[in-house]
Amino acid sequence: MISNTSVNKFLEEMSALLNPDEIILIDGTENQLQELREIACKSGELIKLNEEKLPNCYLHRTAINDVARVEDRTFICTTKKDAAGPTNNWMDPADAYKMLYNIAKNSYKGKTMYVIPFSMGHINSSLSKIGIEITDSIYVVLNMAIMTRVGTAVLDKLGNSNNWVRGIHASCSIDENNRYICHFPEDNTIISVNSAYGGNVLLGKKCFALRIASYQGNWEGWLAEHMLILGIENKLGEVKYIAAAFPSACGKTNLAMLIPPEEYKKNGYKVWCVGDDIAWMRIGEDSRLWAINPENGFFGVAPGTNKTSNPNALATTSSDTIFTNVVLNLDDNTVWWEGLDENPPENAIDWMGKRWNGKVDKTPGAHPNSRFTSPAKNCPCLSREFENENGVPISAIVFGGRRAQTTPLVYESRDWNNGVFVGSIMASETTAAASGKIGKLRHDPMAMLPFCGYNMGDYFKHWLDMGGKLGENAPKIFNVNWFRTDESGKFIWPGFGDNIRVLEWILNRCENKVSAKETPIGFVPYSKDINLSGLDLSENKLNEILEVDKSIWQNEINDIESFYEKFGDNLPNELKSELQKLKNKLK
Ligand code: SAT
Ligand code: MN
């Protein structure tokens, strides 16, 4: 059935190890996927939702102990420990294989082994990469079929090549004490055991498209980044593209699907979504930076998504969607989550599978990291360049985090190296996307801390090298912070659709249309250059969030220094000198 020698060998080895009753190749046909949905509904793995209100939509609940990525159980397994660097957990590859094969051995007994050939990126694009994931979970198959391009067409493209990523997922007993997400970048392999949740098991996503791909990008001269890609169209119909990195659950999906406020719509502005989570970026023949979104769907955070915050996402999820860990409304067999509307169902089941009354019960009905998996083609503002094999040219790169203080609404770096420095000192308050404490400040360079598949010091060097190659065609690099708060802890900047006001300033800077104020950290807007019309925000308030407080930044320096110390000799001199420059400017 499969003619590729290396694939066949892999499948033989895996079926000997895992011992499934049956092997099914995912061919990508709707018929086969429908059969699987039906099997999953019979077994209770999926719940079919109201066909009239939510056509072709399903609900799934993961185990209560398995609701987010597990960074402390995620490993980079390279021959040399130094290759994984100080920010990754490391295991010796031989030890890791031995341990994982022991855990997974015979775990498919009584089950089916699903074989999913998938392409990250358009099947015909020269920028795409192929993987094969084996799994014992129909939920994983159906999610992968939304998030990536799957099926026999991928095997046709692969031919007899050995250039593909091996993904092994075994649910085992969802034992959190034996849960491991391991990456073997030296032999293109990912092994995930004892989880069945999103980023731990949809191996095309963070595991391949970021951890393995970033390692490949370092060798091959390109960048795999935790970035959304959006296009802004002006009234002349010109579209400029921005790639933006934010940590998980900081609003990437909302920004990528932004609907401009009335003021902007009237003036002909439109925003087009190319991707909401991952960008693969290469230097094109014209020496500019070009980006593709390697995914084919959205795995977005449900809570907080509503018809004001993100109407496009809501529309995207209105059909063909798998919801994970949200509330089931028993009255009409639809779903609900915190922040959807002011009308929680009374007759409902919460994310843990317990009876729940939204009018009375104090506990949240949906898990804060509950998700929707929806096909990109459902998105009303999907860019017409989404399927373009060459991707889109990037005018600006934006970094951003969740900071109550310190970082201004927006600032521009002085040049590429300074921009890499700005990305490298990113810090953000932690969210529910990963297990662990919420709201704790941590350094998260380029929002890649949990996703960089090699030594982050070398990653910084790679970014610096890319700038050298791009030369004067390098996009400008900016930093934004939508999350500054006032004395009462309320956000000052309205965010969501109004973020286009900041993006407009960014593009104006790229085209040298406005001047800016130099500060120790970079260029900050003059308040007159941020369009506030139609917005209930005073210029004073705006100035407050544009402010760079020297004393706060002096403290920040201490933090950066201790973070940088981790990298020892691997920290590029260029970044040391950027830090020194910042210190001098703050004096
Ligand atoms: O769970 S995922 O890793 O897929 C989503 C996220 O954390 O960004
Ligand atoms: Mn993400």
Short mmCIF file of C-alpha atoms in Angstrom, two decimals, residues 29-495:
data_model
loop_
_atom_site.label_atom_id
_atom_site.label_comp_id
_atom_site.label_asym_id
_atom_site.label_seq_id
_atom_site.Cartn_x
_atom_site.Cartn_y
_atom_site.Cartn_z
CA THR A 29 -10.84 11.38 2.21
CA GLU A 30 -13.94 12.84 3.83
CA ASN A 31 -15.48 9.35 3.86
CA GLN A 32 -12.77 7.91 6.03
CA LEU A 33 -12.77 10.91 8.40
CA GLN A 34 -16.55 10.60 8.74
CA GLU A 35 -16.24 6.92 9.64
CA LEU A 36 -13.74 7.83 12.33
CA ARG A 37 -16.00 10.56 13.73
CA GLU A 38 -18.78 7.99 14.01
CA ILE A 39 -16.56 5.47 15.77
CA ALA A 40 -15.40 8.19 18.19
CA CYS A 41 -18.99 9.22 18.92
CA LYS A 42 -19.91 5.60 19.69
CA SER A 43 -17.00 5.22 22.09
CA GLY A 44 -17.71 8.57 23.77
CA GLU A 45 -14.39 10.07 22.66
CA LEU A 46 -16.38 12.72 20.77
CA ILE A 47 -19.82 14.21 21.29
CA LYS A 48 -21.66 15.30 18.18
CA LEU A 49 -23.07 18.82 18.59
CA ASN A 50 -26.27 20.38 17.23
CA GLU A 51 -26.09 19.83 13.47
CA GLU A 52 -28.27 22.84 12.69
CA LYS A 53 -26.49 25.34 14.93
CA LEU A 54 -22.97 23.90 14.72
CA PRO A 55 -22.76 21.72 11.58
CA ASN A 56 -20.06 19.06 11.62
CA CYS A 57 -18.87 20.16 15.09
CA TYR A 58 -17.80 17.92 17.95
CA LEU A 59 -16.83 18.20 21.60
CA HIS A 60 -14.01 16.32 23.27
CA ARG A 61 -12.88 16.30 26.89
CA THR A 62 -9.32 15.42 27.77
CA ALA A 63 -8.36 13.84 31.08
CA ILE A 64 -8.44 16.31 33.98
CA ASN A 65 -4.68 15.95 34.46
CA ASP A 66 -3.99 16.56 30.75
CA VAL A 67 -5.12 20.03 29.69
CA ALA A 68 -2.03 21.98 28.63
CA ARG A 69 1.49 21.62 27.31
CA VAL A 70 3.87 20.20 29.89
CA GLU A 71 7.08 22.16 29.55
CA ASP A 72 8.82 20.44 32.45
CA ARG A 73 8.31 17.10 30.70
CA THR A 74 9.39 18.30 27.26
CA PHE A 75 12.91 17.30 26.22
CA ILE A 76 15.41 17.96 23.47
CA CYS A 77 17.47 14.80 23.02
CA THR A 78 20.75 15.58 21.30
CA THR A 79 24.03 13.69 21.49
CA LYS A 80 25.69 16.66 23.16
CA LYS A 81 23.90 18.35 26.02
CA ASP A 82 25.19 21.73 24.94
CA ALA A 83 23.27 21.47 21.66
CA ALA A 84 19.98 21.69 23.61
CA GLY A 85 21.24 24.66 25.59
CA PRO A 86 20.41 26.07 29.02
CA THR A 87 16.71 26.75 28.36
CA ASN A 88 15.70 23.22 27.33
CA ASN A 89 15.37 20.00 29.29
CA TRP A 90 17.85 17.53 27.88
CA MET A 91 18.09 13.77 27.78
CA ASP A 92 20.66 11.52 26.15
CA PRO A 93 19.03 10.13 22.97
CA ALA A 94 19.93 6.48 23.72
CA ASP A 95 18.54 6.74 27.26
CA ALA A 96 15.43 8.53 26.02
CA TYR A 97 14.64 5.98 23.30
CA LYS A 98 15.10 3.15 25.75
CA MET A 99 12.84 4.73 28.36
CA LEU A 100 10.15 5.79 25.88
CA TYR A 101 10.06 2.46 24.03
CA ASN A 102 9.67 0.76 27.41
CA ILE A 103 6.73 3.00 28.28
CA ALA A 104 5.07 2.64 24.87
CA LYS A 105 5.72 -1.09 24.37
CA ASN A 106 2.53 -3.01 23.55
CA SER A 107 0.44 0.05 24.44
CA TYR A 108 -1.57 -0.18 21.18
CA LYS A 109 -2.77 -3.69 22.12
CA GLY A 110 -6.50 -3.89 21.48
CA LYS A 111 -6.30 -0.63 19.58
CA THR A 112 -5.79 0.66 16.06
CA MET A 113 -2.58 2.28 14.89
CA TYR A 114 -3.51 5.26 12.71
CA VAL A 115 -0.84 6.36 10.26
CA ILE A 116 -1.15 10.04 9.32
CA PRO A 117 0.98 11.32 6.44
CA PHE A 118 0.94 15.12 6.75
CA SER A 119 2.47 18.14 5.10
CA MET A 120 3.42 21.30 6.95
CA GLY A 121 2.76 23.90 4.29
CA HIS A 122 1.08 23.51 0.94
CA ILE A 123 1.71 19.99 -0.42
CA ASN A 124 3.19 21.40 -3.63
CA SER A 125 5.32 24.12 -2.04
CA SER A 126 9.08 23.76 -2.08
CA LEU A 127 9.04 25.34 1.39
CA SER A 128 6.90 22.58 2.90
CA LYS A 129 8.05 19.64 4.98
CA ILE A 130 6.52 16.22 5.41
CA GLY A 131 5.89 14.15 8.50
CA ILE A 132 4.22 10.90 9.42
CA GLU A 133 2.53 10.66 12.77
CA ILE A 134 1.32 7.40 14.21
CA THR A 135 -1.26 7.58 16.96
CA ASP A 136 -3.80 5.47 18.81
CA SER A 137 -6.20 8.42 19.16
CA ILE A 138 -8.97 9.28 16.72
CA TYR A 139 -9.09 12.74 18.33
CA VAL A 140 -5.49 13.25 17.22
CA VAL A 141 -6.26 12.03 13.69
CA LEU A 142 -9.23 14.38 13.33
CA ASN A 143 -7.32 17.35 14.76
CA MET A 144 -4.35 16.68 12.49
CA ALA A 145 -6.75 16.51 9.54
CA ILE A 146 -7.84 20.06 10.37
CA MET A 147 -4.47 21.52 11.38
CA THR A 148 -2.37 20.07 8.53
CA ARG A 149 -2.73 18.72 5.00
CA VAL A 150 -3.10 14.95 5.40
CA GLY A 151 -3.52 11.90 3.21
CA THR A 152 -2.10 9.85 0.36
CA ALA A 153 -1.32 12.98 -1.70
CA VAL A 154 1.41 13.64 0.87
CA LEU A 155 2.91 10.17 0.29
CA ASP A 156 2.81 10.80 -3.47
CA LYS A 157 4.76 14.00 -2.94
CA LEU A 158 7.25 12.21 -0.66
CA GLY A 159 8.02 9.52 -3.23
CA ASN A 160 10.83 7.32 -1.95
CA SER A 161 12.57 10.11 -0.06
CA ASN A 162 13.81 9.57 3.48
CA ASN A 163 13.43 13.27 4.25
CA TRP A 164 10.46 13.26 6.62
CA VAL A 165 9.80 13.62 10.33
CA ARG A 166 8.79 10.59 12.38
CA GLY A 167 6.08 11.33 14.93
CA ILE A 168 5.18 8.65 17.46
CA HIS A 169 2.25 9.29 19.77
CA ALA A 170 1.07 6.74 22.33
CA SER A 171 -1.71 7.73 24.75
CA CYS A 172 -0.75 4.87 27.13
CA SER A 173 -2.60 5.48 30.41
CA ILE A 174 -2.35 9.32 30.44
CA ASP A 175 -0.15 8.90 33.48
CA GLU A 176 1.26 12.33 34.23
CA ASN A 177 4.23 10.84 36.03
CA ASN A 178 5.25 9.02 32.89
CA ARG A 179 4.35 11.78 30.44
CA TYR A 180 7.17 12.76 28.08
CA ILE A 181 7.33 14.89 24.96
CA CYS A 182 10.74 14.16 23.45
CA HIS A 183 12.41 15.55 20.35
CA PHE A 184 15.34 13.99 18.53
CA PRO A 185 16.32 16.73 16.09
CA GLU A 186 19.39 14.78 14.94
CA ASP A 187 17.18 12.05 13.55
CA ASN A 188 13.97 13.90 12.75
CA THR A 189 11.96 12.08 15.39
CA ILE A 190 9.35 13.08 17.98
CA ILE A 191 7.98 10.74 20.64
CA SER A 192 5.05 11.71 22.87
CA VAL A 193 3.69 9.37 25.54
CA ASN A 194 0.98 9.51 28.21
CA SER A 195 -0.79 12.63 26.97
CA ALA A 196 -3.68 13.21 24.62
CA TYR A 197 -3.85 17.01 24.74
CA GLY A 198 -3.22 19.48 21.88
CA GLY A 199 0.30 20.79 21.80
CA ASN A 200 1.63 17.60 23.38
CA VAL A 201 0.20 15.28 20.73
CA LEU A 202 -0.62 17.19 17.53
CA LEU A 203 2.98 16.58 16.57
CA GLY A 204 2.89 18.75 13.45
CA LYS A 205 2.41 21.87 15.56
CA LYS A 206 4.87 22.91 18.27
CA CYS A 207 6.92 19.70 18.16
CA PHE A 208 7.63 19.68 14.42
CA ALA A 209 6.81 23.15 13.05
CA LEU A 210 8.73 24.88 15.85
CA ARG A 211 11.13 22.59 17.75
CA ILE A 212 12.34 20.33 14.94
CA ALA A 213 11.90 23.02 12.27
CA SER A 214 13.87 25.65 14.22
CA TYR A 215 16.75 23.16 14.41
CA GLN A 216 16.46 22.50 10.66
CA GLY A 217 16.20 26.23 9.98
CA ASN A 218 19.46 26.84 11.81
CA TRP A 219 21.20 24.36 9.49
CA GLU A 220 19.40 25.35 6.34
CA GLY A 221 19.40 29.13 6.79
CA TRP A 222 15.78 29.97 7.56
CA LEU A 223 13.59 30.76 10.57
CA ALA A 224 10.77 28.75 12.18
CA GLU A 225 9.00 31.16 14.52
CA HIS A 226 6.10 31.33 16.99
CA MET A 227 4.47 34.10 14.96
CA LEU A 228 1.18 35.05 13.46
CA ILE A 229 1.19 36.53 9.97
CA LEU A 230 -1.30 39.19 8.94
CA GLY A 231 -1.79 41.49 5.97
CA ILE A 232 -3.07 45.08 6.27
CA GLU A 233 -4.80 46.44 3.21
CA ASN A 234 -5.09 50.21 2.77
CA LYS A 235 -7.61 52.10 0.68
CA LEU A 236 -5.45 51.77 -2.43
CA GLY A 237 -5.70 48.00 -2.12
CA GLU A 238 -2.02 47.66 -1.18
CA VAL A 239 -1.34 44.92 1.35
CA LYS A 240 1.63 44.95 3.73
CA TYR A 241 2.47 41.94 5.87
CA ILE A 242 3.52 41.78 9.51
CA ALA A 243 4.81 38.76 11.44
CA ALA A 244 4.31 38.95 15.20
CA ALA A 245 5.53 36.77 18.08
CA PHE A 246 3.65 36.54 21.37
CA PRO A 247 3.73 33.84 24.04
CA SER A 248 0.86 31.33 24.04
CA ALA A 249 -2.54 32.74 25.02
CA CYS A 250 -1.54 36.41 24.61
CA GLY A 251 -4.00 37.12 21.80
CA LYS A 252 -2.18 35.99 18.64
CA THR A 253 -5.38 34.59 17.15
CA ASN A 254 -7.27 37.80 17.96
CA LEU A 255 -4.60 39.98 16.39
CA ALA A 256 -4.32 37.77 13.31
CA MET A 257 -8.09 38.05 12.71
CA LEU A 258 -8.46 41.68 13.75
CA ILE A 259 -11.50 43.62 12.54
CA PRO A 260 -10.63 47.31 12.18
CA PRO A 261 -12.78 49.83 14.07
CA GLU A 262 -15.39 51.80 12.07
CA GLU A 263 -13.01 54.74 11.53
CA TYR A 264 -10.59 52.47 9.75
CA LYS A 265 -13.17 50.45 7.86
CA LYS A 266 -14.58 53.71 6.46
CA ASN A 267 -11.13 54.52 5.18
CA GLY A 268 -10.87 51.22 3.37
CA TYR A 269 -8.68 49.30 5.80
CA LYS A 270 -8.90 45.52 5.91
CA VAL A 271 -6.91 42.91 7.79
CA TRP A 272 -6.19 39.52 6.24
CA CYS A 273 -5.12 36.50 8.25
CA VAL A 274 -2.33 34.33 6.87
CA GLY A 275 -1.64 32.47 10.11
CA ASP A 276 -2.23 32.74 13.85
CA ASP A 277 0.60 30.76 15.45
CA ILE A 278 3.56 29.70 13.33
CA ALA A 279 5.63 31.30 10.57
CA TRP A 280 8.36 29.70 8.47
CA MET A 281 10.44 32.51 7.00
CA ARG A 282 13.05 32.39 4.26
CA ILE A 283 15.03 34.88 2.27
CA GLY A 284 13.48 35.12 -1.19
CA GLU A 285 15.18 35.62 -4.56
CA ASP A 286 14.52 39.34 -4.13
CA SER A 287 16.48 39.25 -0.82
CA ARG A 288 13.38 40.07 1.17
CA LEU A 289 12.04 37.93 4.00
CA TRP A 290 9.10 35.73 2.92
CA ALA A 291 6.80 33.83 5.27
CA ILE A 292 4.43 30.90 5.00
CA ASN A 293 2.05 29.56 7.60
CA PRO A 294 2.84 25.83 7.70
CA GLU A 295 -0.52 25.02 9.30
CA ASN A 296 -3.94 24.53 7.74
CA GLY A 297 -6.17 25.40 10.69
CA PHE A 298 -6.41 27.19 14.02
CA PHE A 299 -5.99 25.68 17.47
CA GLY A 300 -7.22 28.71 19.36
CA VAL A 301 -8.03 29.48 22.99
CA ALA A 302 -11.83 29.47 23.42
CA PRO A 303 -12.41 31.51 26.63
CA GLY A 304 -12.67 35.20 25.88
CA THR A 305 -13.54 34.60 22.22
CA ASN A 306 -16.79 36.43 21.47
CA LYS A 307 -18.49 38.56 18.89
CA THR A 308 -16.66 41.68 20.05
CA SER A 309 -13.18 40.32 20.80
CA ASN A 310 -12.94 38.14 17.69
CA PRO A 311 -16.01 37.81 15.47
CA ASN A 312 -13.89 36.18 12.77
CA ALA A 313 -12.80 33.40 15.09
CA LEU A 314 -16.38 32.90 16.21
CA ALA A 315 -17.48 32.57 12.58
CA THR A 316 -14.56 30.22 11.91
CA THR A 317 -15.69 27.92 14.71
CA SER A 318 -19.32 27.82 13.64
CA SER A 319 -18.82 24.65 11.58
CA ASP A 320 -16.34 21.77 11.04
CA THR A 321 -14.80 22.41 14.46
CA ILE A 322 -13.61 20.22 17.31
CA PHE A 323 -14.02 21.89 20.70
CA THR A 324 -11.86 20.67 23.56
CA ASN A 325 -12.69 21.12 27.28
CA VAL A 326 -15.49 23.68 26.87
CA VAL A 327 -19.00 23.59 28.42
CA LEU A 328 -21.69 21.41 26.85
CA ASN A 329 -25.10 23.08 26.93
CA LEU A 330 -27.56 20.22 27.38
CA ASP A 331 -30.61 22.27 26.36
CA ASP A 332 -29.60 22.67 22.75
CA ASN A 333 -26.45 20.54 22.47
CA THR A 334 -24.17 23.49 21.75
CA VAL A 335 -21.05 24.74 23.50
CA TRP A 336 -20.26 27.64 25.82
CA TRP A 337 -17.17 29.11 27.47
CA GLU A 338 -16.36 31.97 29.83
CA GLY A 339 -16.47 35.24 27.95
CA LEU A 340 -18.64 33.95 25.08
CA ASP A 341 -21.66 35.90 26.32
CA GLU A 342 -23.40 36.96 29.53
CA ASN A 343 -25.73 34.03 29.39
CA PRO A 344 -24.11 30.83 30.69
CA PRO A 345 -26.28 27.73 30.36
CA GLU A 346 -27.90 26.40 33.52
CA ASN A 347 -28.34 22.89 32.32
CA ALA A 348 -24.84 21.99 31.34
CA ILE A 349 -21.76 19.77 31.71
CA ASP A 350 -18.44 21.40 32.54
CA TRP A 351 -15.02 20.60 31.06
CA MET A 352 -14.49 17.90 33.70
CA GLY A 353 -17.67 16.09 32.67
CA LYS A 354 -19.64 17.16 35.77
CA ARG A 355 -23.13 18.70 35.93
CA TRP A 356 -22.74 22.48 35.85
CA ASN A 357 -25.09 25.41 36.28
CA GLY A 358 -23.53 28.61 34.96
CA LYS A 359 -25.94 30.81 36.93
CA VAL A 360 -25.04 29.24 40.27
CA ASP A 361 -21.73 27.41 40.11
CA LYS A 362 -18.68 29.47 40.94
CA THR A 363 -16.08 27.30 39.19
CA PRO A 364 -15.39 28.02 35.50
CA GLY A 365 -17.29 25.73 33.16
CA ALA A 366 -14.66 25.72 30.46
CA HIS A 367 -10.98 25.12 31.20
CA PRO A 368 -9.01 28.41 30.80
CA ASN A 369 -6.92 26.63 28.14
CA SER A 370 -9.92 25.07 26.38
CA ARG A 371 -9.59 25.20 22.63
CA PHE A 372 -11.24 25.12 19.23
CA THR A 373 -9.72 23.35 16.24
CA SER A 374 -11.08 24.90 13.05
CA PRO A 375 -10.09 24.76 9.39
CA ALA A 376 -8.39 27.90 8.02
CA LYS A 377 -10.77 27.92 5.06
CA ASN A 378 -13.63 28.78 7.44
CA CYS A 379 -12.06 32.11 8.38
CA PRO A 380 -13.91 35.06 6.82
CA CYS A 381 -10.73 37.15 6.69
CA LEU A 382 -8.41 34.43 5.41
CA SER A 383 -5.79 35.98 3.13
CA ARG A 384 -6.01 35.13 -0.55
CA GLU A 385 -2.28 34.45 -0.25
CA PHE A 386 -2.92 31.68 2.27
CA GLU A 387 -2.33 28.98 -0.36
CA ASN A 388 0.47 30.89 -2.09
CA GLU A 389 3.40 28.48 -2.21
CA ASN A 390 5.93 31.30 -1.89
CA GLY A 391 4.27 32.92 1.08
CA VAL A 392 4.11 36.68 1.67
CA PRO A 393 6.86 39.34 1.98
CA ILE A 394 7.28 40.62 5.54
CA SER A 395 7.56 44.39 6.11
CA ALA A 396 7.76 44.38 9.90
CA ILE A 397 8.49 41.94 12.70
CA VAL A 398 6.73 42.55 15.99
CA PHE A 399 7.55 41.07 19.38
CA GLY A 400 5.16 41.36 22.29
CA GLY A 401 4.48 40.12 25.76
CA ARG A 402 2.11 40.58 28.63
CA ARG A 403 3.61 43.24 30.89
CA ALA A 404 1.57 45.22 33.41
CA GLN A 405 4.42 47.77 33.58
CA THR A 406 7.82 48.53 32.05
CA THR A 407 7.32 48.03 28.32
CA PRO A 408 5.58 50.84 26.41
CA LEU A 409 2.63 50.28 24.08
CA VAL A 410 5.04 50.16 21.15
CA TYR A 411 8.65 50.92 20.34
CA GLU A 412 10.90 50.45 17.37
CA SER A 413 14.37 48.99 17.55
CA ARG A 414 17.27 51.01 16.15
CA ASP A 415 18.43 48.38 13.66
CA TRP A 416 18.36 44.62 13.08
CA ASN A 417 20.89 43.70 15.80
CA ASN A 418 19.14 45.95 18.27
CA GLY A 419 15.85 44.31 17.19
CA VAL A 420 17.27 40.85 17.90
CA PHE A 421 18.27 42.18 21.32
CA VAL A 422 14.70 43.45 21.84
CA GLY A 423 13.37 39.98 20.96
CA SER A 424 15.92 38.29 23.20
CA ILE A 425 14.92 40.31 26.30
CA MET A 426 11.19 39.68 25.87
CA ALA A 427 9.48 38.76 29.10
CA SER A 428 5.86 37.95 29.72
CA GLU A 429 3.49 36.95 32.47
CA THR A 430 2.68 33.23 32.20
CA THR A 431 -0.74 31.99 31.03
CA ALA A 432 -2.82 28.81 31.24
CA ALA A 433 -1.40 27.50 27.94
CA ALA A 434 1.28 25.63 29.85
CA SER A 435 0.83 23.87 33.15
CA GLY A 436 2.35 25.74 36.07
CA LYS A 437 1.84 29.04 37.84
CA ILE A 438 -0.15 31.76 36.05
CA GLY A 439 0.86 35.44 36.00
CA LYS A 440 4.52 34.91 36.88
CA LEU A 441 6.97 37.00 34.89
CA ARG A 442 9.42 34.95 32.85
CA HIS A 443 11.88 35.65 30.09
CA ASP A 444 10.58 34.30 26.82
CA PRO A 445 12.86 35.38 23.98
CA MET A 446 10.96 35.78 20.70
CA ALA A 447 8.13 33.84 22.45
CA MET A 448 10.24 30.78 21.64
CA LEU A 449 11.40 29.74 25.12
CA PRO A 450 9.30 26.54 25.13
CA PHE A 451 9.72 25.93 21.39
CA CYS A 452 13.35 26.46 20.38
CA GLY A 453 14.75 23.04 19.45
CA TYR A 454 18.40 23.92 20.02
CA ASN A 455 20.72 26.09 22.08
CA MET A 456 19.04 29.47 22.39
CA GLY A 457 22.43 31.19 22.29
CA ASP A 458 22.95 29.68 18.83
CA TYR A 459 19.40 30.70 17.97
CA PHE A 460 20.25 34.34 18.74
CA LYS A 461 23.35 33.99 16.56
CA HIS A 462 21.19 32.60 13.75
CA TRP A 463 18.87 35.60 13.98
CA LEU A 464 21.86 37.95 13.81
CA ASP A 465 23.21 36.08 10.76
CA MET A 466 19.84 36.31 9.01
CA GLY A 467 20.01 40.09 9.42
CA GLY A 468 23.44 40.12 7.82
CA LYS A 469 22.05 38.23 4.82
CA LEU A 470 18.95 40.42 4.52
CA GLY A 471 21.01 43.62 4.71
CA GLU A 472 18.98 46.66 3.77
CA ASN A 473 15.98 44.49 2.91
CA ALA A 474 15.63 43.37 6.51
CA PRO A 475 12.19 44.11 7.98
CA LYS A 476 12.14 46.61 10.83
CA ILE A 477 11.70 45.11 14.28
CA PHE A 478 9.21 46.44 16.84
CA ASN A 479 7.95 45.57 20.31
CA VAL A 480 4.38 46.00 21.52
CA ASN A 481 2.62 45.63 24.85
CA TRP A 482 -1.18 45.75 24.87
CA PHE A 483 -1.30 44.86 28.55
CA ARG A 484 -0.19 47.94 30.55
CA THR A 485 -2.50 48.43 33.53
CA ASP A 486 -3.56 51.38 35.69
CA GLU A 487 -3.52 51.63 39.52
CA SER A 488 -6.69 49.55 39.73
CA GLY A 489 -5.21 46.82 37.56
CA LYS A 490 -7.34 47.64 34.52
CA PHE A 491 -5.90 47.55 31.01
CA ILE A 492 -5.31 51.08 29.72
CA TRP A 493 -5.11 50.26 26.02
CA PRO A 494 -8.40 48.91 24.60
CA GLY A 495 -6.67 46.24 22.50
#
